[in-house]
Amino acid sequence: MEMKGYDRAEAVAFMLGRLNTAEFKPLAAQAETLINQAIDADLAYMLSAGVLEKDGTMGGAYYDDDDAFEFMLDEIGKKRRSNDRELDMIASFIDQYMDLQQAYLEDKGLMSWD
């Protein structure tokens, strides 16, 4: 499932060029994989929270940054079987991901503040 109008490859390239990997240096070589895992978890959160419909159109719910962060951290951590140290680095990555995803969505006109 993808958001209507969302180009994953373009979004990954947009984010990859802007990440500050110093904050999660031991995982820096996995940045592209982390971005894809975050996109998957973010879309799963949006679907479960009603922000997105199954057809990829916007739902009636608002995106809650804190809930989304916790959801993504939990999903990525489970998928990677992360220990506490790695979870700390993933949390730093997710902070950046959320800002970069927002910047990408705004740049593409896929996000509104209504």
PDB file of C-alpha atoms in Angstrom:
ATOM      1  CA  MET A   1       0.000   0.000   0.000  1.00  0.00           C
ATOM      2  CA  GLU A   2       1.305   3.421  -0.898  1.00  0.00           C
ATOM      3  CA  MET A   3      -0.050   6.914  -0.451  1.00  0.00           C
ATOM      4  CA  LYS A   4      -1.586   8.247  -3.670  1.00  0.00           C
ATOM      5  CA  GLY A   5       0.960  10.439  -5.459  1.00  0.00           C
ATOM      6  CA  TYR A   6       3.842   9.186  -3.291  1.00  0.00           C
ATOM      7  CA  ASP A   7       6.958   8.123  -5.182  1.00  0.00           C
ATOM      8  CA  ARG A   8       8.908   5.880  -2.815  1.00  0.00           C
ATOM      9  CA  ALA A   9      12.138   5.852  -4.859  1.00  0.00           C
ATOM     10  CA  GLU A  10      12.087   9.639  -5.101  1.00  0.00           C
ATOM     11  CA  ALA A  11      11.328   9.964  -1.364  1.00  0.00           C
ATOM     12  CA  VAL A  12      14.173   7.601  -0.435  1.00  0.00           C
ATOM     13  CA  ALA A  13      16.622   9.539  -2.630  1.00  0.00           C
ATOM     14  CA  PHE A  14      15.365  12.849  -1.160  1.00  0.00           C
ATOM     15  CA  MET A  15      15.924  11.613   2.408  1.00  0.00           C
ATOM     16  CA  LEU A  16      19.150   9.727   1.783  1.00  0.00           C
ATOM     17  CA  GLY A  17      20.867  12.880   0.587  1.00  0.00           C
ATOM     18  CA  ARG A  18      19.792  14.842   3.657  1.00  0.00           C
ATOM     19  CA  LEU A  19      20.308  12.414   6.558  1.00  0.00           C
ATOM     20  CA  ASN A  20      22.871  13.267   9.204  1.00  0.00           C
ATOM     21  CA  THR A  21      24.225   9.762   9.773  1.00  0.00           C
ATOM     22  CA  ALA A  22      26.565  10.957  12.554  1.00  0.00           C
ATOM     23  CA  GLU A  23      23.617  10.540  14.949  1.00  0.00           C
ATOM     24  CA  PHE A  24      23.378   6.823  14.176  1.00  0.00           C
ATOM     25  CA  LYS A  25      26.857   6.152  12.804  1.00  0.00           C
ATOM     26  CA  PRO A  26      27.013   2.361  13.468  1.00  0.00           C
ATOM     27  CA  LEU A  27      23.878   1.996  11.297  1.00  0.00           C
ATOM     28  CA  ALA A  28      24.883   4.541   8.638  1.00  0.00           C
ATOM     29  CA  ALA A  29      25.665   1.878   6.027  1.00  0.00           C
ATOM     30  CA  GLN A  30      22.067   0.678   6.410  1.00  0.00           C
ATOM     31  CA  ALA A  31      20.505   4.110   5.897  1.00  0.00           C
ATOM     32  CA  GLU A  32      18.576   3.184   2.746  1.00  0.00           C
ATOM     33  CA  THR A  33      17.194   0.033   4.394  1.00  0.00           C
ATOM     34  CA  LEU A  34      16.225   2.063   7.476  1.00  0.00           C
ATOM     35  CA  ILE A  35      14.412   4.625   5.317  1.00  0.00           C
ATOM     36  CA  ASN A  36      12.432   1.876   3.594  1.00  0.00           C
ATOM     37  CA  GLN A  37      11.611   0.246   6.940  1.00  0.00           C
ATOM     38  CA  ALA A  38      10.485   3.628   8.284  1.00  0.00           C
ATOM     39  CA  ILE A  39       8.292   4.294   5.241  1.00  0.00           C
ATOM     40  CA  ASP A  40       6.674   0.856   5.654  1.00  0.00           C
ATOM     41  CA  ALA A  41       6.095   1.439   9.374  1.00  0.00           C
ATOM     42  CA  ASP A  42       4.858   5.002   8.792  1.00  0.00           C
ATOM     43  CA  LEU A  43       2.338   3.862   6.183  1.00  0.00           C
ATOM     44  CA  ALA A  44       1.208   1.035   8.500  1.00  0.00           C
ATOM     45  CA  TYR A  45       0.714   3.583  11.292  1.00  0.00           C
ATOM     46  CA  MET A  46      -1.269   5.912   9.005  1.00  0.00           C
ATOM     47  CA  LEU A  47      -3.495   3.058   7.876  1.00  0.00           C
ATOM     48  CA  SER A  48      -4.101   1.780  11.411  1.00  0.00           C
ATOM     49  CA  ALA A  49      -4.785   5.305  12.739  1.00  0.00           C
ATOM     50  CA  GLY A  50      -7.172   6.211   9.902  1.00  0.00           C
ATOM     51  CA  VAL A  51      -4.874   8.865   8.441  1.00  0.00           C
ATOM     52  CA  LEU A  52      -4.809   6.869   5.196  1.00  0.00           C
ATOM     53  CA  GLU A  53      -7.482   4.717   3.628  1.00  0.00           C
ATOM     54  CA  LYS A  54      -6.694   1.292   2.118  1.00  0.00           C
ATOM     55  CA  ASP A  55      -6.843   2.805  -1.374  1.00  0.00           C
ATOM     56  CA  GLY A  56      -4.043   5.253  -0.462  1.00  0.00           C
ATOM     57  CA  THR A  57      -6.261   8.326  -0.173  1.00  0.00           C
ATOM     58  CA  MET A  58      -6.307  10.526   2.904  1.00  0.00           C
ATOM     59  CA  GLY A  59      -8.526   9.381   5.753  1.00  0.00           C
ATOM     60  CA  GLY A  60     -10.360  11.484   8.300  1.00  0.00           C
ATOM     61  CA  ALA A  61      -7.883  11.193  11.174  1.00  0.00           C
ATOM     62  CA  TYR A  62      -4.994  13.477  12.041  1.00  0.00           C
ATOM     63  CA  TYR A  63      -1.383  12.305  12.114  1.00  0.00           C
ATOM     64  CA  ASP A  64      -0.125  12.223  15.706  1.00  0.00           C
ATOM     65  CA  ASP A  65       3.679  12.642  15.663  1.00  0.00           C
ATOM     66  CA  ASP A  66       4.199  11.048  19.084  1.00  0.00           C
ATOM     67  CA  ASP A  67       2.034   8.010  18.315  1.00  0.00           C
ATOM     68  CA  ALA A  68       3.650   7.638  14.899  1.00  0.00           C
ATOM     69  CA  PHE A  69       7.151   7.831  16.419  1.00  0.00           C
ATOM     70  CA  GLU A  70       6.370   5.138  18.999  1.00  0.00           C
ATOM     71  CA  PHE A  71       4.680   2.934  16.389  1.00  0.00           C
ATOM     72  CA  MET A  72       7.650   3.200  13.990  1.00  0.00           C
ATOM     73  CA  LEU A  73      10.225   2.596  16.742  1.00  0.00           C
ATOM     74  CA  ASP A  74       8.331  -0.490  17.880  1.00  0.00           C
ATOM     75  CA  GLU A  75       7.842  -1.851  14.331  1.00  0.00           C
ATOM     76  CA  ILE A  76      11.424  -1.285  13.195  1.00  0.00           C
ATOM     77  CA  GLY A  77      12.830  -2.545  16.496  1.00  0.00           C
ATOM     78  CA  LYS A  78      10.816  -5.773  16.256  1.00  0.00           C
ATOM     79  CA  LYS A  79      11.710  -6.302  12.603  1.00  0.00           C
ATOM     80  CA  ARG A  80      15.418  -5.829  13.332  1.00  0.00           C
ATOM     81  CA  ARG A  81      15.331  -7.575  16.742  1.00  0.00           C
ATOM     82  CA  SER A  82      17.105  -4.515  18.116  1.00  0.00           C
ATOM     83  CA  ASN A  83      18.751  -4.260  21.510  1.00  0.00           C
ATOM     84  CA  ASP A  84      18.437  -1.092  23.625  1.00  0.00           C
ATOM     85  CA  ARG A  85      21.594   0.472  22.168  1.00  0.00           C
ATOM     86  CA  GLU A  86      20.382  -0.014  18.608  1.00  0.00           C
ATOM     87  CA  LEU A  87      16.910   1.256  19.557  1.00  0.00           C
ATOM     88  CA  ASP A  88      18.494   4.509  20.737  1.00  0.00           C
ATOM     89  CA  MET A  89      20.168   4.930  17.348  1.00  0.00           C
ATOM     90  CA  ILE A  90      16.947   4.030  15.531  1.00  0.00           C
ATOM     91  CA  ALA A  91      15.108   6.646  17.602  1.00  0.00           C
ATOM     92  CA  SER A  92      17.638   9.274  16.436  1.00  0.00           C
ATOM     93  CA  PHE A  93      17.126   8.111  12.870  1.00  0.00           C
ATOM     94  CA  ILE A  94      13.309   8.251  13.176  1.00  0.00           C
ATOM     95  CA  ASP A  95      13.501  11.845  14.448  1.00  0.00           C
ATOM     96  CA  GLN A  96      15.287  12.801  11.250  1.00  0.00           C
ATOM     97  CA  TYR A  97      13.099  10.589   9.076  1.00  0.00           C
ATOM     98  CA  MET A  98       9.931  12.283  10.318  1.00  0.00           C
ATOM     99  CA  ASP A  99      11.288  15.746   9.499  1.00  0.00           C
ATOM    100  CA  LEU A 100      12.544  14.623   6.092  1.00  0.00           C
ATOM    101  CA  GLN A 101       9.321  12.792   5.250  1.00  0.00           C
ATOM    102  CA  GLN A 102       7.365  15.939   6.120  1.00  0.00           C
ATOM    103  CA  ALA A 103       9.697  18.044   3.960  1.00  0.00           C
ATOM    104  CA  TYR A 104       9.273  15.617   1.054  1.00  0.00           C
ATOM    105  CA  LEU A 105       5.469  15.536   1.400  1.00  0.00           C
ATOM    106  CA  GLU A 106       5.282  19.334   1.580  1.00  0.00           C
ATOM    107  CA  ASP A 107       7.609  19.658  -1.414  1.00  0.00           C
ATOM    108  CA  LYS A 108       5.341  17.355  -3.456  1.00  0.00           C
ATOM    109  CA  GLY A 109       2.096  18.977  -2.275  1.00  0.00           C
ATOM    110  CA  LEU A 110       0.968  15.762  -0.582  1.00  0.00           C
ATOM    111  CA  MET A 111       0.557  17.264   2.873  1.00  0.00           C
ATOM    112  CA  SER A 112      -1.799  19.919   4.088  1.00  0.00           C
ATOM    113  CA  TRP A 113      -2.201  21.582   7.471  1.00  0.00           C
ATOM    114  CA  ASP A 114      -6.015  21.672   7.434  1.00  0.00           C
TER     115      ASP A 114
END
